[in-house]
CSV table of C-alpha atoms in Angstrom, one decimal:
chain,number,residue,atom,x,y,z
A,1231,LEU,CA,111.1,142.4,-40.9
A,1232,LEU,CA,109.4,145.5,-40.3
A,1233,GLU,CA,107.9,144.3,-37.3
A,1234,ALA,CA,110.6,142.5,-35.9
A,1235,GLY,CA,112.4,146.0,-35.8
A,1236,TYR,CA,114.3,146.1,-39.0
A,1237,GLN,CA,114.7,149.0,-41.7
A,1238,VAL,CA,114.3,147.7,-44.7
A,1239,LEU,CA,115.8,148.9,-48.0
A,1240,ALA,CA,114.7,148.2,-51.1
A,1241,PHE,CA,116.1,149.2,-54.6
A,1242,ASP,CA,115.2,149.4,-58.2
A,1243,ALA,CA,118.2,147.9,-59.9
A,1244,PRO,CA,119.7,149.7,-63.5
A,1245,ALA,CA,117.3,149.0,-66.0
A,1246,HIS,CA,114.3,147.8,-63.6
A,1247,GLY,CA,111.4,149.6,-62.1
A,1248,SER,CA,111.6,153.1,-62.0
A,1249,THR,CA,115.5,153.1,-63.1
A,1250,THR,CA,116.4,154.3,-66.7
A,1251,GLY,CA,117.9,151.9,-69.4
A,1252,GLU,CA,116.9,149.0,-71.0
A,1253,GLN,CA,119.6,146.5,-70.6
A,1254,SER,CA,121.7,145.7,-67.1
A,1255,ASN,CA,124.0,142.9,-66.2
A,1256,GLY,CA,125.4,140.8,-63.0
A,1257,PHE,CA,128.4,143.4,-63.1
A,1258,GLU,CA,126.0,146.6,-63.0
A,1259,LEU,CA,123.6,144.9,-59.9
A,1260,ALA,CA,126.8,143.8,-57.9
A,1261,GLU,CA,127.8,147.7,-58.4
A,1262,ALA,CA,124.2,149.0,-57.5
A,1263,ILE,CA,124.5,146.6,-54.8
A,1264,GLU,CA,127.7,148.0,-53.2
A,1265,THR,CA,126.7,151.4,-53.6
A,1266,VAL,CA,123.6,150.9,-51.8
A,1267,VAL,CA,125.5,149.2,-49.0
A,1268,LYS,CA,128.4,152.1,-48.8
A,1269,TYR,CA,125.7,155.2,-49.0
A,1270,GLN,CA,123.6,153.0,-46.4
A,1271,ASN,CA,127.1,152.6,-44.0
A,1272,SER,CA,128.3,156.1,-44.2
A,1273,SER,CA,125.2,157.7,-43.9
A,1274,ASN,CA,124.6,155.8,-40.5
A,1275,SER,CA,128.4,155.9,-39.2
A,1276,GLN,CA,127.9,158.3,-36.2
A,1277,LEU,CA,124.9,155.9,-35.2
A,1278,SER,CA,127.2,152.3,-35.7
A,1279,GLN,CA,124.2,151.2,-37.7
A,1280,SER,CA,125.4,149.4,-40.7
A,1281,ILE,CA,123.5,146.5,-43.0
A,1282,GLU,CA,122.4,144.0,-40.8
A,1283,GLY,CA,122.3,141.5,-43.7
A,1284,ILE,CA,121.0,141.1,-47.4
A,1285,ILE,CA,118.1,139.5,-49.0
A,1286,ALA,CA,118.5,138.5,-52.6
A,1287,HIS,CA,116.6,136.2,-55.0
A,1288,SER,CA,118.2,134.8,-58.4
A,1289,LEU,CA,120.6,137.1,-60.0
A,1290,GLY,CA,120.2,139.4,-57.0
A,1291,ALA,CA,122.2,136.2,-55.2
A,1292,THR,CA,124.8,135.8,-57.9
A,1293,SER,CA,125.6,140.0,-57.6
A,1294,THR,CA,125.5,140.0,-53.8
A,1295,THR,CA,128.1,137.4,-54.1
A,1296,LEU,CA,130.2,138.9,-56.7
A,1297,ALA,CA,130.1,142.1,-54.0
A,1298,PHE,CA,131.2,140.2,-50.9
A,1299,SER,CA,134.2,138.6,-52.8
A,1300,LYS,CA,135.2,142.5,-53.5
A,1301,GLY,CA,135.1,142.9,-50.0
A,1302,MET,CA,131.4,144.0,-49.1
A,1303,LYS,CA,130.5,143.2,-45.4
A,1304,THR,CA,126.9,142.3,-43.6
A,1305,ARG,CA,126.2,140.0,-41.0
A,1306,LYS,CA,123.6,137.3,-42.2
A,1307,VAL,CA,122.6,136.7,-46.0
A,1308,VAL,CA,119.6,134.8,-47.3
A,1309,TYR,CA,119.5,133.8,-50.9
A,1310,ILE,CA,116.3,132.4,-52.7
A,1311,GLY,CA,116.6,130.5,-55.9
A,1312,THR,CA,120.3,131.1,-56.2
A,1313,MET,CA,121.3,131.3,-59.5
A,1314,CYS,CA,125.1,129.7,-59.4
A,1315,TRP,CA,125.9,130.0,-63.1
A,1316,ILE,CA,124.9,132.2,-65.6
A,1317,SER,CA,125.9,129.9,-68.4
A,1318,ASN,CA,123.2,127.6,-67.5
A,1319,ALA,CA,120.6,130.5,-67.3
A,1320,LEU,CA,121.7,131.5,-71.0
A,1321,THR,CA,121.4,127.9,-71.7
A,1322,LEU,CA,117.9,127.5,-70.7
A,1323,PHE,CA,116.8,130.6,-72.2
A,1324,ALA,CA,118.5,129.7,-75.8
A,1325,ARG,CA,116.5,126.4,-75.2
A,1326,ARG,CA,113.4,128.1,-74.1
A,1327,ALA,CA,114.0,130.4,-77.0
A,1328,LYS,CA,114.1,127.6,-79.0
A,1329,LEU,CA,117.7,129.0,-81.0
A,1330,SER,CA,119.8,127.1,-83.0
A,1331,ILE,CA,122.8,125.7,-81.8
A,1332,GLU,CA,124.5,128.7,-84.0
A,1333,VAL,CA,122.9,131.1,-82.7
A,1334,SER,CA,123.2,130.0,-79.1
A,1335,GLU,CA,126.9,130.0,-79.6
A,1336,ALA,CA,126.6,133.4,-81.3
A,1337,LEU,CA,124.5,135.0,-77.9
A,1338,ARG,CA,127.9,133.3,-75.8
A,1339,HIS,CA,130.7,135.1,-78.1
A,1340,LEU,CA,128.7,138.2,-77.7
A,1341,PHE,CA,128.7,137.8,-73.9
A,1342,GLU,CA,132.4,137.2,-73.8
A,1343,GLU,CA,133.0,139.9,-76.0
A,1344,GLN,CA,131.1,142.6,-74.2
A,1345,PHE,CA,132.1,140.8,-70.6
A,1346,GLY,CA,135.4,139.1,-71.6
A,1347,GLN,CA,135.6,135.2,-71.8
A,1348,ASP,CA,136.1,134.5,-68.2
A,1349,VAL,CA,132.8,136.3,-67.6
A,1350,TRP,CA,131.5,132.7,-66.6
A,1351,GLN,CA,134.2,132.5,-63.7
A,1352,ARG,CA,133.8,136.0,-62.8
A,1353,LEU,CA,129.8,135.7,-61.7
A,1354,ALA,CA,130.4,132.1,-60.9
A,1355,VAL,CA,129.1,131.5,-57.3
A,1356,ASP,CA,130.4,128.6,-56.0
A,1357,GLN,CA,134.0,130.4,-57.3
A,1358,ASN,CA,133.3,133.7,-55.7
A,1359,ALA,CA,131.9,132.2,-52.6
A,1360,GLN,CA,134.8,129.5,-51.7
A,1361,ASN,CA,136.3,132.1,-48.9
A,1362,LEU,CA,132.8,133.8,-47.8
A,1363,THR,CA,132.1,132.8,-43.7
A,1364,ILE,CA,128.7,134.9,-43.5
A,1365,PRO,CA,126.1,132.8,-42.3
A,1366,VAL,CA,123.8,132.4,-45.2
A,1367,LEU,CA,120.6,130.9,-45.4
A,1368,LEU,CA,119.4,129.4,-48.9
A,1369,PHE,CA,115.7,128.2,-50.1
A,1370,HIS,CA,115.5,126.5,-53.6
A,1371,ASP,CA,112.2,125.1,-54.7
A,1372,ARG,CA,113.0,121.6,-56.4
A,1373,ARG,CA,110.4,121.9,-59.0
A,1374,ASP,CA,111.7,125.6,-59.6
A,1375,ARG,CA,112.3,125.7,-63.4
A,1376,GLU,CA,114.0,129.0,-64.0
A,1377,VAL,CA,117.5,128.2,-61.9
A,1378,VAL,CA,117.6,124.3,-61.1
A,1379,PHE,CA,117.7,123.4,-57.2
A,1380,ASP,CA,121.3,122.2,-57.9
A,1381,GLU,CA,122.9,125.4,-57.9
A,1382,SER,CA,121.8,126.1,-54.7
A,1383,LEU,CA,122.9,122.9,-53.7
A,1384,THR,CA,126.6,124.0,-54.8
A,1385,VAL,CA,126.4,127.2,-53.1
A,1386,SER,CA,125.7,125.4,-50.3
A,1387,GLN,CA,128.7,123.0,-50.2
A,1388,VAL,CA,131.2,125.9,-51.2
A,1389,TRP,CA,129.7,128.2,-48.9
A,1390,SER,CA,131.4,127.5,-45.4
A,1391,ASN,CA,128.7,128.9,-43.4
A,1392,ALA,CA,125.6,127.8,-45.1
A,1393,ARG,CA,121.9,126.1,-44.4
A,1394,LEU,CA,120.2,125.0,-47.4
A,1395,ILE,CA,116.2,124.8,-47.2
A,1396,GLU,CA,114.4,123.1,-49.8
A,1397,THR,CA,110.8,123.7,-51.0
A,1398,VAL,CA,108.3,122.0,-53.2
A,1399,GLY,CA,105.9,123.4,-55.5
A,1400,LEU,CA,107.1,127.2,-54.7
A,1401,GLY,CA,108.9,127.3,-58.4
A,1402,HIS,CA,111.0,130.5,-58.6
A,1403,ARG,CA,108.5,133.6,-57.8
A,1404,ARG,CA,105.8,132.3,-55.5
A,1405,ILE,CA,108.6,131.3,-52.8
A,1406,LEU,CA,109.0,134.9,-52.3
A,1407,ARG,CA,105.8,135.1,-50.8
A,1408,ASP,CA,105.4,132.0,-48.9
A,1409,LYS,CA,104.4,132.5,-45.3
A,1410,SER,CA,107.2,129.8,-44.1
A,1411,VAL,CA,109.9,131.4,-46.4
A,1412,VAL,CA,109.2,134.6,-44.8
A,1413,GLN,CA,109.2,133.7,-41.3
A,1414,GLN,CA,112.4,131.8,-41.7
A,1415,THR,CA,114.2,134.9,-43.1
A,1416,VAL,CA,113.0,136.9,-40.5
A,1417,ASP,CA,113.7,134.2,-37.8
A,1418,PHE,CA,117.4,133.6,-39.4
A,1419,MET,CA,118.0,137.7,-39.5
A,1420,SER,CA,116.8,137.7,-35.8
A,1421,THR,CA,119.2,135.4,-34.3
A,1422,SER,CA,122.5,136.1,-32.8
A,1423,VAL,CA,125.4,135.3,-34.3
Protein backbone atom coordinates (compact mmCIF):
# COMPACT_ATOMS: atom_id res chain seq x y z
CA LEU A 1 0.00 0.00 0.00
CA LEU A 2 2.87 2.36 0.77
CA GLU A 3 4.44 1.58 -2.62
CA ALA A 4 1.06 2.34 -4.23
CA GLY A 5 1.14 5.81 -2.66
CA TYR A 6 -1.15 5.32 0.31
CA GLN A 7 -0.59 6.50 3.85
CA VAL A 8 -1.25 3.55 6.14
CA LEU A 9 -2.71 4.01 9.61
CA ALA A 10 -2.57 1.18 12.10
CA PHE A 11 -3.40 1.29 15.79
CA ASP A 12 -3.31 -0.92 18.84
CA ALA A 13 -6.88 -1.76 19.79
CA PRO A 14 -7.94 -1.42 23.43
CA ALA A 15 -6.07 -4.03 25.55
CA HIS A 16 -3.88 -4.94 22.55
CA GLY A 17 -0.23 -4.15 21.85
CA SER A 18 0.91 -1.07 23.74
CA THR A 19 -2.52 0.06 24.94
CA THR A 20 -3.52 -0.39 28.55
CA GLY A 21 -6.03 -2.88 29.85
CA GLU A 22 -6.43 -6.61 29.94
CA GLN A 23 -9.83 -7.02 28.27
CA SER A 24 -11.71 -5.49 25.41
CA ASN A 25 -14.73 -6.26 23.28
CA GLY A 26 -16.24 -5.64 19.86
CA PHE A 27 -18.04 -2.49 20.98
CA GLU A 28 -14.85 -0.87 22.31
CA LEU A 29 -13.03 -1.87 19.14
CA ALA A 30 -15.77 -0.25 17.01
CA GLU A 31 -15.41 2.97 19.04
CA ALA A 32 -11.64 2.90 18.57
CA ILE A 33 -12.03 2.47 14.80
CA GLU A 34 -14.54 5.34 14.66
CA THR A 35 -12.17 7.53 16.70
CA VAL A 36 -9.24 6.88 14.35
CA VAL A 37 -11.39 7.63 11.29
CA LYS A 38 -12.85 10.81 12.81
CA TYR A 39 -9.43 12.03 13.89
CA GLN A 40 -7.89 11.36 10.47
CA ASN A 41 -10.78 12.98 8.63
CA SER A 42 -10.76 16.09 10.84
CA SER A 43 -6.98 16.50 10.83
CA ASN A 44 -6.92 16.30 7.03
CA SER A 45 -10.10 18.26 6.32
CA GLN A 46 -8.16 21.11 4.71
CA LEU A 47 -6.48 18.66 2.33
CA SER A 48 -9.75 16.93 1.41
CA GLN A 49 -8.20 13.61 2.38
CA SER A 50 -10.32 11.10 4.15
CA ILE A 51 -9.98 7.42 4.86
CA GLU A 52 -9.81 5.72 1.45
CA GLY A 53 -10.35 2.25 2.77
CA ILE A 54 -10.27 -0.01 5.77
CA ILE A 55 -8.69 -3.43 5.99
CA ALA A 56 -9.89 -5.54 8.91
CA HIS A 57 -9.42 -9.09 10.15
CA SER A 58 -11.72 -11.37 12.14
CA LEU A 59 -13.37 -9.48 15.04
CA GLY A 60 -11.97 -6.27 13.53
CA ALA A 61 -14.33 -6.81 10.59
CA THR A 62 -17.24 -7.30 12.97
CA SER A 63 -16.43 -4.06 14.79
CA THR A 64 -15.79 -2.16 11.56
CA THR A 65 -19.21 -3.18 10.25
CA LEU A 66 -20.80 -2.01 13.50
CA ALA A 67 -19.08 1.37 13.01
CA PHE A 68 -20.37 1.52 9.41
CA SER A 69 -23.91 0.79 10.60
CA LYS A 70 -23.61 3.85 12.87
CA GLY A 71 -22.64 6.13 9.99
CA MET A 72 -18.87 5.82 9.57
CA LYS A 73 -17.84 6.16 5.92
CA THR A 74 -15.01 5.04 3.67
CA ARG A 75 -14.58 4.37 -0.03
CA LYS A 76 -13.64 0.65 0.08
CA VAL A 77 -13.32 -2.21 2.53
CA VAL A 78 -11.27 -5.40 2.66
CA TYR A 79 -12.19 -8.05 5.21
CA ILE A 80 -10.05 -11.09 5.92
CA GLY A 81 -11.42 -14.05 7.86
CA THR A 82 -14.56 -12.15 8.78
CA MET A 83 -16.29 -13.09 12.00
CA CYS A 84 -19.98 -12.69 11.24
CA TRP A 85 -21.52 -14.03 14.44
CA ILE A 86 -19.87 -13.51 17.81
CA SER A 87 -22.06 -16.32 19.17
CA ASN A 88 -20.18 -18.79 16.92
CA ALA A 89 -16.87 -17.59 18.34
CA LEU A 90 -18.14 -18.19 21.85
CA THR A 91 -19.36 -21.69 20.94
CA LEU A 92 -16.00 -22.55 19.36
CA PHE A 93 -14.12 -21.20 22.38
CA ALA A 94 -16.27 -23.29 24.74
CA ARG A 95 -15.68 -26.41 22.64
CA ARG A 96 -11.90 -25.90 22.44
CA ALA A 97 -11.65 -25.13 26.16
CA LYS A 98 -13.78 -28.23 26.83
CA LEU A 99 -16.22 -26.25 28.93
CA SER A 100 -19.26 -28.07 30.24
CA ILE A 101 -22.70 -27.13 28.92
CA GLU A 102 -23.42 -25.43 32.25
CA VAL A 103 -20.26 -23.31 32.13
CA SER A 104 -20.87 -22.45 28.46
CA GLU A 105 -24.38 -21.26 29.28
CA ALA A 106 -23.08 -19.27 32.25
CA LEU A 107 -20.57 -17.58 29.93
CA ARG A 108 -23.37 -16.67 27.49
CA HIS A 109 -25.38 -15.21 30.36
CA LEU A 110 -22.37 -13.15 31.47
CA PHE A 111 -22.14 -11.69 27.95
CA GLU A 112 -25.84 -10.83 28.02
CA GLU A 113 -25.61 -9.31 31.51
CA GLN A 114 -22.70 -7.11 30.51
CA PHE A 115 -23.85 -6.09 27.00
CA GLY A 116 -27.60 -6.80 26.92
CA GLN A 117 -29.57 -9.77 25.68
CA ASP A 118 -29.45 -8.41 22.14
CA VAL A 119 -25.61 -8.46 22.07
CA TRP A 120 -25.66 -11.26 19.50
CA GLN A 121 -27.81 -9.24 17.08
CA ARG A 122 -26.03 -5.92 17.68
CA LEU A 123 -22.70 -7.45 16.68
CA ALA A 124 -24.02 -9.64 13.85
CA VAL A 125 -22.32 -8.56 10.62
CA ASP A 126 -25.07 -10.02 8.44
CA GLN A 127 -27.60 -7.74 10.13
CA ASN A 128 -25.37 -4.64 10.25
CA ALA A 129 -24.30 -5.00 6.60
CA GLN A 130 -27.75 -5.28 5.00
CA ASN A 131 -27.94 -1.61 3.98
CA LEU A 132 -24.27 -1.07 3.19
CA THR A 133 -23.24 -0.32 -0.39
CA ILE A 134 -19.51 0.33 0.12
CA PRO A 135 -17.52 -2.02 -2.14
CA VAL A 136 -16.10 -4.82 -0.01
CA LEU A 137 -13.59 -7.51 -0.94
CA LEU A 138 -13.64 -10.51 1.37
CA PHE A 139 -10.93 -13.15 1.72
CA HIS A 140 -11.52 -16.31 3.70
CA ASP A 141 -9.73 -19.63 3.83
CA ARG A 142 -11.79 -22.80 3.45
CA ARG A 143 -9.68 -24.43 6.16
CA ASP A 144 -9.87 -21.57 8.67
CA ARG A 145 -10.30 -23.31 12.03
CA GLU A 146 -11.00 -20.15 14.03
CA VAL A 147 -13.78 -18.61 11.92
CA VAL A 148 -15.62 -20.86 9.47
CA PHE A 149 -15.73 -19.93 5.78
CA ASP A 150 -19.55 -19.74 5.82
CA GLU A 151 -19.37 -16.58 7.93
CA SER A 152 -17.73 -14.63 5.08
CA LEU A 153 -19.99 -16.37 2.59
CA THR A 154 -23.03 -15.06 4.47
CA VAL A 155 -21.58 -11.55 4.59
CA SER A 156 -20.97 -11.66 0.83
CA GLN A 157 -24.61 -12.61 0.27
CA VAL A 158 -26.14 -9.78 2.32
CA TRP A 159 -23.69 -6.96 1.50
CA SER A 160 -24.90 -5.49 -1.78
CA ASN A 161 -21.49 -4.70 -3.26
CA ALA A 162 -19.39 -7.66 -2.09
CA ARG A 163 -16.95 -10.06 -3.70
CA LEU A 164 -15.63 -13.13 -1.85
CA ILE A 165 -12.29 -14.74 -2.68
CA GLU A 166 -11.75 -18.20 -1.26
CA THR A 167 -8.29 -19.44 -0.37
CA VAL A 168 -7.22 -22.94 0.65
CA GLY A 169 -4.50 -23.82 3.13
CA LEU A 170 -3.78 -20.34 4.54
CA GLY A 171 -5.81 -20.64 7.73
CA HIS A 172 -6.85 -17.70 9.88
CA ARG A 173 -3.48 -15.96 10.22
CA ARG A 174 -1.16 -16.98 7.37
CA ILE A 175 -3.72 -15.46 4.98
CA LEU A 176 -2.67 -12.03 6.28
CA ARG A 177 0.84 -12.42 4.83
CA ASP A 178 -0.01 -14.24 1.63
CA LYS A 179 1.48 -12.38 -1.36
CA SER A 180 -1.55 -12.99 -3.58
CA VAL A 181 -3.99 -11.72 -0.92
CA VAL A 182 -1.80 -8.66 -0.32
CA GLN A 183 -1.53 -7.89 -4.05
CA GLN A 184 -5.26 -8.33 -4.65
CA THR A 185 -5.92 -6.01 -1.69
CA VAL A 186 -3.65 -3.32 -3.13
CA ASP A 187 -5.19 -3.74 -6.60
CA PHE A 188 -8.71 -3.48 -5.17
CA MET A 189 -7.86 -0.36 -3.17
CA SER A 190 -6.18 1.24 -6.21
CA THR A 191 -9.03 0.81 -8.68
CA SER A 192 -11.67 3.52 -9.12
CA VAL A 193 -15.14 2.94 -7.83
